[in-house]
XYZ file of C-alpha atoms in Angstrom:
141
model
C -0.117 0.023 0.004
C 1.440 3.284 -0.898
C 1.169 6.363 1.493
C -1.099 9.094 0.657
C 0.508 11.840 -1.401
C 0.363 15.535 -0.242
C -0.615 18.226 -2.897
C 1.842 21.176 -2.718
C 0.318 24.606 -2.208
C 1.191 27.280 -4.597
C 1.462 30.804 -2.867
C -1.062 33.159 -3.644
C 0.351 35.998 -5.598
C -2.401 38.600 -4.240
C -1.112 38.118 -0.789
C 2.655 38.133 -1.199
C 4.588 41.240 0.288
C 6.064 43.208 -2.434
C 9.848 42.576 -3.269
C 12.481 45.185 -2.602
C 13.750 47.265 -5.296
C 16.969 45.963 -6.306
C 18.811 47.018 -9.478
C 19.248 44.400 -11.920
C 22.744 42.971 -12.257
C 24.605 43.796 -15.385
C 24.688 41.252 -18.064
C 28.053 40.372 -19.990
C 27.146 37.476 -21.694
C 27.038 36.589 -25.446
C 24.098 35.932 -27.509
C 23.751 32.446 -25.714
C 24.116 34.037 -22.263
C 27.245 32.231 -21.318
C 28.820 35.250 -19.518
C 32.153 34.099 -21.433
C 32.370 36.916 -24.357
C 35.962 37.433 -24.867
C 35.582 40.413 -26.943
C 33.234 42.237 -24.270
C 36.187 41.367 -21.735
C 38.785 42.918 -23.985
C 36.515 45.986 -24.628
C 36.392 46.093 -20.689
C 39.879 45.413 -19.840
C 41.429 47.480 -22.676
C 44.900 46.839 -24.237
C 47.573 44.903 -22.422
C 49.479 47.045 -19.961
C 50.938 47.623 -16.456
C 48.427 46.060 -13.950
C 48.593 46.764 -10.170
C 49.896 44.193 -7.879
C 46.276 43.236 -6.767
C 45.234 40.292 -4.722
C 41.984 38.523 -4.360
C 41.968 39.697 -0.640
C 43.077 43.142 -1.489
C 40.576 46.088 -0.160
C 39.479 48.591 -2.735
C 37.929 51.850 -1.477
C 36.632 54.675 -3.651
C 38.227 58.087 -3.184
C 35.934 60.122 -5.357
C 32.451 59.830 -6.798
C 32.409 58.801 -10.523
C 33.122 61.337 -13.086
C 31.313 61.224 -16.433
C 34.514 60.167 -18.407
C 34.547 56.654 -16.851
C 33.128 53.533 -18.143
C 29.804 52.149 -17.170
C 31.639 49.246 -15.177
C 34.119 51.525 -13.605
C 30.715 53.603 -12.257
C 29.228 50.694 -10.961
C 32.682 49.878 -9.390
C 33.016 53.255 -7.659
C 29.505 53.145 -6.454
C 30.133 49.665 -5.021
C 33.538 50.726 -3.077
C 32.158 53.255 -0.960
C 32.831 51.131 1.929
C 36.178 48.648 1.649
C 35.370 45.560 -0.565
C 37.671 42.939 -1.881
C 38.806 42.355 -5.527
C 36.836 38.934 -5.080
C 33.761 40.503 -3.965
C 33.952 43.157 -6.691
C 34.648 40.526 -9.356
C 31.406 38.435 -7.927
C 29.086 41.375 -7.962
C 30.178 42.740 -11.518
C 30.103 39.114 -12.895
C 33.642 39.635 -14.536
C 37.052 37.431 -14.026
C 39.841 38.574 -12.056
C 42.143 39.602 -14.924
C 39.401 42.002 -16.051
C 38.888 43.474 -12.518
C 42.651 44.164 -12.352
C 42.704 46.083 -15.591
C 39.682 48.121 -14.183
C 40.991 48.689 -10.819
C 44.392 49.654 -12.217
C 42.916 52.284 -14.543
C 41.045 53.625 -11.421
C 44.074 53.418 -9.177
C 46.282 55.435 -11.715
C 43.172 58.281 -12.124
C 43.242 58.515 -8.128
C 39.711 57.353 -7.906
C 40.435 54.364 -5.886
C 42.693 53.382 -3.365
C 43.955 49.552 -2.969
C 44.505 48.756 0.581
C 46.355 45.581 1.980
C 43.933 43.246 3.901
C 44.082 43.507 7.845
C 46.166 40.413 8.730
C 45.834 39.078 12.253
C 48.148 37.341 14.129
C 48.067 33.771 14.365
C 48.474 33.585 17.997
C 47.356 36.179 20.522
C 49.983 37.885 22.706
C 51.114 35.589 25.480
C 51.271 38.318 28.232
C 47.713 39.301 27.226
C 46.498 35.847 27.564
C 48.179 35.965 31.091
C 46.687 38.896 32.228
C 43.247 37.981 31.332
C 43.872 34.346 33.162
C 44.733 36.290 36.246
C 41.782 38.823 35.982
C 39.622 35.834 35.883
C 41.281 33.829 38.595
C 40.613 37.009 40.969
C 37.097 37.018 40.227
């Protein structure tokens, strides 16, 4: 004997709360939407030239508002970087590979529109004297 089957209820579209207004993500795909259009990436990254020494965890911070002379990708990048974001996060948000991001960020660094910061490195082990002071303080309680 088979167990009774449940029917899945579909949500009523009239009673759903409104969705928040989110700008659509930029589409950088070819005709088939594979997001690997090499011509588009070449146009974004420009000709081969000197690139800044960037890492995936390098933090990028905008220093100025986007001027009208920058490309749309650079405008989006400047608006995203009002708070420090890593190159990996920017690459994910813009749906661009790391190589194209380094080219965009290098152009913005040379124009002094963004600042690249090294990530905050935490020590592997805390200071021993601090741990001993905490331990002694807890023992006195």
